[in-house]
XYZ file of N, CA, C and O in Angstrom:
436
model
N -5.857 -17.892 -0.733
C -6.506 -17.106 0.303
C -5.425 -16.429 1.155
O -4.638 -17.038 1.880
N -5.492 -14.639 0.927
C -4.411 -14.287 1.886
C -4.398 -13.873 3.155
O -3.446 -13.792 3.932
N -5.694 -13.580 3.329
C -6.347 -13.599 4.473
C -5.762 -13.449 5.964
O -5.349 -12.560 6.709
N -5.976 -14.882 5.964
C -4.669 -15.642 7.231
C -3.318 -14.908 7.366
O -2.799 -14.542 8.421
N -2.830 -14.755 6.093
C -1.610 -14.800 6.309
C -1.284 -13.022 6.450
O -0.389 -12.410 7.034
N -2.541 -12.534 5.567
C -2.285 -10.658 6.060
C -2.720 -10.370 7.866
O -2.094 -9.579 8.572
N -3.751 -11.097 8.285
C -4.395 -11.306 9.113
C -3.255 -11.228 10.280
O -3.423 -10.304 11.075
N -2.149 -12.043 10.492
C -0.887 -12.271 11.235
C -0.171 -11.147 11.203
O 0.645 -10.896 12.090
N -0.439 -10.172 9.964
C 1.074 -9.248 9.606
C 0.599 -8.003 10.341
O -0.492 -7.435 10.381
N 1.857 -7.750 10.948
C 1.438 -6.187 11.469
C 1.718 -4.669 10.507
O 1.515 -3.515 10.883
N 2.395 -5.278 8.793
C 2.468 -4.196 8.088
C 2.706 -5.190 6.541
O 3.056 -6.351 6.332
N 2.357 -4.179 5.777
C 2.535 -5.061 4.631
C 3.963 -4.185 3.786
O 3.531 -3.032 3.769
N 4.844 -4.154 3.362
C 5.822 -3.537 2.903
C 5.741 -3.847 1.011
O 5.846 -4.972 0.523
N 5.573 -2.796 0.346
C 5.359 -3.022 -1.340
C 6.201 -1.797 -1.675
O 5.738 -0.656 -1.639
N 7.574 -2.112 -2.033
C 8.221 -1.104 -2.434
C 8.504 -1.301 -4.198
O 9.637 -0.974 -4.551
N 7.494 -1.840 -5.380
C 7.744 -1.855 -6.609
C 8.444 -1.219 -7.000
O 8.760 -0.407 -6.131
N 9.016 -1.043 -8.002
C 9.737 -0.166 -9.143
C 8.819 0.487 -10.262
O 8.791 1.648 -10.672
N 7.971 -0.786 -10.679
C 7.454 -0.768 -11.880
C 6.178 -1.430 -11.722
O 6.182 -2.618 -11.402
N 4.683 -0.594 -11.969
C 3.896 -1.822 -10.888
C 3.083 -0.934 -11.176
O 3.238 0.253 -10.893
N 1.909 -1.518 -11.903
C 0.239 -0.650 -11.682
C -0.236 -0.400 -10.962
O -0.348 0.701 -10.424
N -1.001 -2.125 -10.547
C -1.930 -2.188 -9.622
C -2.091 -2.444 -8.172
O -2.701 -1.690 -7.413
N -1.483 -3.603 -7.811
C -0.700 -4.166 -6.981
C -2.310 -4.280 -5.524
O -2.432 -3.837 -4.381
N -3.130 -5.031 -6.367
C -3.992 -5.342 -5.666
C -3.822 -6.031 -3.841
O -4.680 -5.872 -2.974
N -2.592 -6.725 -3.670
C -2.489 -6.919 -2.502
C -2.746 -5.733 -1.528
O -3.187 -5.860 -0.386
N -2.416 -4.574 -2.128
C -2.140 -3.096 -1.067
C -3.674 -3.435 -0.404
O -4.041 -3.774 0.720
N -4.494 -3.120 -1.910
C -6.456 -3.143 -1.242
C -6.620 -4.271 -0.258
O -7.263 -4.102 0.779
N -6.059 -5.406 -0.558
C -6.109 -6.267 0.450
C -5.725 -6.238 1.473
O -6.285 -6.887 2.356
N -4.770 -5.573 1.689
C -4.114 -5.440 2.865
C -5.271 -4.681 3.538
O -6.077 -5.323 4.211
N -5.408 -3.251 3.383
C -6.663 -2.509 3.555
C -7.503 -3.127 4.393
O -7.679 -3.085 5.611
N -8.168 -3.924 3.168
C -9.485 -4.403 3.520
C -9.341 -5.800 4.665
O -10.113 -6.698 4.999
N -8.165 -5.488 4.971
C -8.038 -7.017 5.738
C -7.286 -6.050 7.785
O -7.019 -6.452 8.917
N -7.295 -4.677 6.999
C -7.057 -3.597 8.456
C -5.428 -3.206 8.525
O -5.049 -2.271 9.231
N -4.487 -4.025 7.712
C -3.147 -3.748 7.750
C -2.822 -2.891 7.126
O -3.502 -2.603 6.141
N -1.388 -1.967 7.518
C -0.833 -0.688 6.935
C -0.211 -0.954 6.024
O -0.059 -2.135 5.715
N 0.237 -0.142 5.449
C 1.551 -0.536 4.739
C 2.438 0.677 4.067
O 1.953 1.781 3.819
N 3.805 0.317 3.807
C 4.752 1.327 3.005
C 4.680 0.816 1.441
O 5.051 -0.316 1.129
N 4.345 1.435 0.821
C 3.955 1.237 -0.574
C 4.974 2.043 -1.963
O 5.543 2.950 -1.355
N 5.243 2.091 -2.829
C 5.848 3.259 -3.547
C 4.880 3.669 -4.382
O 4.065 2.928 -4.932
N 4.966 5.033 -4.505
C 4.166 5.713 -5.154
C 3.592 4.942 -6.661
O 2.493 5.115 -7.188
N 4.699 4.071 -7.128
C 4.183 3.893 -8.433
C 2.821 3.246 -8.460
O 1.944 3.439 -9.301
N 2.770 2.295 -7.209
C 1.635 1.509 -7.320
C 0.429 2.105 -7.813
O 0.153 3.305 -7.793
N -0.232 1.206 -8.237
C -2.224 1.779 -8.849
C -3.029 2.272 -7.984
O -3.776 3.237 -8.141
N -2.766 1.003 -6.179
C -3.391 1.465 -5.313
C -2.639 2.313 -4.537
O -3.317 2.341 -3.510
N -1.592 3.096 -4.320
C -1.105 3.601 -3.184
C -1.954 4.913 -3.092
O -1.677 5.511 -2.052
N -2.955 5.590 -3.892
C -4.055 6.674 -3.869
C -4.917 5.689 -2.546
O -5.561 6.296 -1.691
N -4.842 4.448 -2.530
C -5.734 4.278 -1.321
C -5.060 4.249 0.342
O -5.693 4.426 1.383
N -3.936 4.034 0.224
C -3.270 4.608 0.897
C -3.158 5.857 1.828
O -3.374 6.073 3.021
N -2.558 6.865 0.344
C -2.599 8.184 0.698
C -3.491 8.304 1.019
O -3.341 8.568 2.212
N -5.177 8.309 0.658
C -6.535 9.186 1.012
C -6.870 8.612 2.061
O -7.470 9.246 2.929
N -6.557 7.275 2.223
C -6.489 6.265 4.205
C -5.969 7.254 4.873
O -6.544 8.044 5.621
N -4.870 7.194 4.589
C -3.880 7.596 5.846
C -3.214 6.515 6.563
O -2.395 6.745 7.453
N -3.577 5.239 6.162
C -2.957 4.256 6.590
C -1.908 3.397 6.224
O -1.867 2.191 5.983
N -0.930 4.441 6.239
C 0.381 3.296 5.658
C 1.297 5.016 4.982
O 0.875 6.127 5.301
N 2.304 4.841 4.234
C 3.418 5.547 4.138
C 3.258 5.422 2.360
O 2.893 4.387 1.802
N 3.552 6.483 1.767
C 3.425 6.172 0.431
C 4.752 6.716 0.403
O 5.023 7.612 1.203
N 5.790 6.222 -0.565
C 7.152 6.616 -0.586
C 6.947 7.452 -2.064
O 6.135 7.302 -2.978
N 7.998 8.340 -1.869
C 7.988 9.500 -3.441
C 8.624 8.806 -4.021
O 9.408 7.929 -3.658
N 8.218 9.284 -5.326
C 8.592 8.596 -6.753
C 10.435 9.403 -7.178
O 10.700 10.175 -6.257
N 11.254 9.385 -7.929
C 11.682 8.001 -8.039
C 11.881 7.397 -6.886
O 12.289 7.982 -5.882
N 11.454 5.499 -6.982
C 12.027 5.051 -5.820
C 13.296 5.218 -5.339
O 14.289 5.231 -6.066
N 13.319 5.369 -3.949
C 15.206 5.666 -3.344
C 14.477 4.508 -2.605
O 13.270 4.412 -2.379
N 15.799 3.375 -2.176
C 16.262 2.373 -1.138
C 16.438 3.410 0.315
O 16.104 2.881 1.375
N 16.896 4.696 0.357
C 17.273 5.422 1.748
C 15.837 5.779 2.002
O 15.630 5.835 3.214
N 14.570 6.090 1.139
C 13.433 6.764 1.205
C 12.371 5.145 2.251
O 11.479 5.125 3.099
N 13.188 4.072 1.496
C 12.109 2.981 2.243
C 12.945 2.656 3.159
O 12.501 1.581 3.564
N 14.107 2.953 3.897
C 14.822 2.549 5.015
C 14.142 3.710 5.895
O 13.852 3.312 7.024
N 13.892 4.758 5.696
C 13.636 5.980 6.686
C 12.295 5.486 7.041
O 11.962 5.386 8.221
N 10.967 4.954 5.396
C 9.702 4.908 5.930
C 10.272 3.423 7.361
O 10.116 3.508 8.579
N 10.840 2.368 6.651
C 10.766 1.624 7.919
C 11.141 1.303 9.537
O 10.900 0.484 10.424
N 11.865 2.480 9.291
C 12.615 2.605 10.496
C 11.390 3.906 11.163
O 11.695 4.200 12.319
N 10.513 4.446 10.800
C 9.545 5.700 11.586
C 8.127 5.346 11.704
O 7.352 5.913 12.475
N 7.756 4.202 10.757
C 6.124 3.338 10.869
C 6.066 3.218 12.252
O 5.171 3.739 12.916
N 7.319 2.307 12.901
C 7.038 1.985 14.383
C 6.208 2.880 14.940
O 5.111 2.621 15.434
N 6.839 4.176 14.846
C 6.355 5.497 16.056
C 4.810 5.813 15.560
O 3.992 6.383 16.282
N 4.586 5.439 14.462
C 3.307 5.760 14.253
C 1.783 4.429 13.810
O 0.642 4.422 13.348
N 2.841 3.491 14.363
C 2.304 2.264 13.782
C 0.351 2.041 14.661
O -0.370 1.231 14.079
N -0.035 2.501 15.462
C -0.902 2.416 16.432
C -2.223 3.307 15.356
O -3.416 3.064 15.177
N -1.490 4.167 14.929
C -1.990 5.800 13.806
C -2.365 4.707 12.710
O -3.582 4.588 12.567
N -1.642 3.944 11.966
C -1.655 3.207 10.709
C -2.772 2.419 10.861
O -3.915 2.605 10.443
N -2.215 1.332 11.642
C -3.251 0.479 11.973
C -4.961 0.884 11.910
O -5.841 0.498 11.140
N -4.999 1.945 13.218
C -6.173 2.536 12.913
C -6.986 2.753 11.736
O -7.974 2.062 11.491
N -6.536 3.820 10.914
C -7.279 3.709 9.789
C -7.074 3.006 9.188
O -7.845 2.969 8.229
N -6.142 2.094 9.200
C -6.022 0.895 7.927
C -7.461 0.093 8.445
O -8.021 -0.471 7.505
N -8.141 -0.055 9.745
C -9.115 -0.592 10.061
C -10.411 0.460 9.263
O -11.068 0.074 8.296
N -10.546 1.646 9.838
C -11.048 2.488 9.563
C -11.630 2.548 7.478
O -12.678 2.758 6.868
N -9.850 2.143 7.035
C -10.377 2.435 5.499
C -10.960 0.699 5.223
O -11.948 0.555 4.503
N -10.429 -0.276 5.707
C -11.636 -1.712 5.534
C -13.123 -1.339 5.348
O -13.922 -1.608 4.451
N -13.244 -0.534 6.646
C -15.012 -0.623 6.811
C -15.720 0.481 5.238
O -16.939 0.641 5.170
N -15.061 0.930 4.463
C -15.292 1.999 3.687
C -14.810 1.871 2.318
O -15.100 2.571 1.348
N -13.875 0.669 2.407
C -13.359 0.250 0.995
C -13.593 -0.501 0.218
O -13.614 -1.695 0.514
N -14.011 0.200 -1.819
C -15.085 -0.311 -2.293
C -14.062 -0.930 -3.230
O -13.523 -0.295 -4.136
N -13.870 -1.976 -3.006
C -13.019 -2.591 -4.210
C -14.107 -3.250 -5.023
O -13.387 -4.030 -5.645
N -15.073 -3.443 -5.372
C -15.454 -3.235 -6.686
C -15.729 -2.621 -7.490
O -16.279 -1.577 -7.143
N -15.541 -2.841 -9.063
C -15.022 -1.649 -9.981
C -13.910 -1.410 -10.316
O -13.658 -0.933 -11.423
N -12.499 -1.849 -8.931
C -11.509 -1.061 -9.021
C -10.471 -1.948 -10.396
O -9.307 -1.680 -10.691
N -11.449 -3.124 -11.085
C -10.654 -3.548 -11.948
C -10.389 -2.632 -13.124
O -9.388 -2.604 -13.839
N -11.373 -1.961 -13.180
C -11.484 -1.135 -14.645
C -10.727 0.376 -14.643
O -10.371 1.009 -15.638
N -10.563 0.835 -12.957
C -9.283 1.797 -12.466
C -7.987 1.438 -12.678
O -7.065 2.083 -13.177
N -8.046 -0.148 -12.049
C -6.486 -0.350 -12.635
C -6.197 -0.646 -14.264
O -5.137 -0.339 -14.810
N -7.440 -1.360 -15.010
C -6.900 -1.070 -16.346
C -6.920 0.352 -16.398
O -5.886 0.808 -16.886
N -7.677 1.114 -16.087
C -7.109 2.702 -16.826
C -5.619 2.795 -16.631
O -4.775 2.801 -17.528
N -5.372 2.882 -15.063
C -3.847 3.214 -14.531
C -2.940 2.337 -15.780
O -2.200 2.902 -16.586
N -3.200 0.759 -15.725
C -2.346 0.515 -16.499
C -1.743 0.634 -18.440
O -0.699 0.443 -19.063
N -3.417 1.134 -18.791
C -3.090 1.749 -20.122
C -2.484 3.158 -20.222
O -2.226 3.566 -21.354
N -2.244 3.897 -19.232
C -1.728 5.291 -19.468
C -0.418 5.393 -18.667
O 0.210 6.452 -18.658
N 0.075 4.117 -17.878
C 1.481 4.055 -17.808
C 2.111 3.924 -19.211
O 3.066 4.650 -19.488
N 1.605 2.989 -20.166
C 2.191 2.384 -20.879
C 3.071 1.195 -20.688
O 3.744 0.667 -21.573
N 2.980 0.753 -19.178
C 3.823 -0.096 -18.639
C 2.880 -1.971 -18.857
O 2.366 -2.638 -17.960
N 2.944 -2.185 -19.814
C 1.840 -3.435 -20.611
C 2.547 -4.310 -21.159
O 2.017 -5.248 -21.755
């Protein structure tokens, strides 16, 4: 149960390399927390269409997730918000059969 423990966090940070789905992001979401994500993820489309949290460009750069973490602060009040905002609206069911798509057309299996 992550609940509790997203529940405490004031951001969730998922900077993968290599990474479909990465269901924690929705959780995070659905639990009101932001987050900096990298594009590769499955969910960072929930992200982007939130508005709640930082999606970093693909290829990952280490300077690209030092800049998102060092500028969330200034907008962290903005994040939060809709990260509440996309909870009340986010349909994570179904989204198993999105992330198998995502993950059969990475090829990353």
């Amino acid at each position: 149960d992550v609940e509790p423990y997203l529940a405490a966090a004031d951001i969730l940070v998922h900077p993968a390399r290599k990474e479909a789905a990465g269901t924690v992001i929705a959780e995070a979401l659905a639990c009101g927390v932001p987050v900096i994500v990298s594009g590769i993820c499955g969910y960072a489309s929930l992200v982007a269409d939130s508005g709640a949290g930082i999606v970093l460009p693909e290829p990952f750069d280490t300077e690209h997730l030092i800049s998102a973490w060092r500028s969330w602060h200034e907008q962290v009040d903005m994040f939060a918000g809709k990260a509440v905002n996309a909870s009340k609206t986010l349909k994570l069911r179904g989204r198993a059969a999105d992330a198998v798509s995502v993950i059969l057309k990475s090829g990353n299996f």
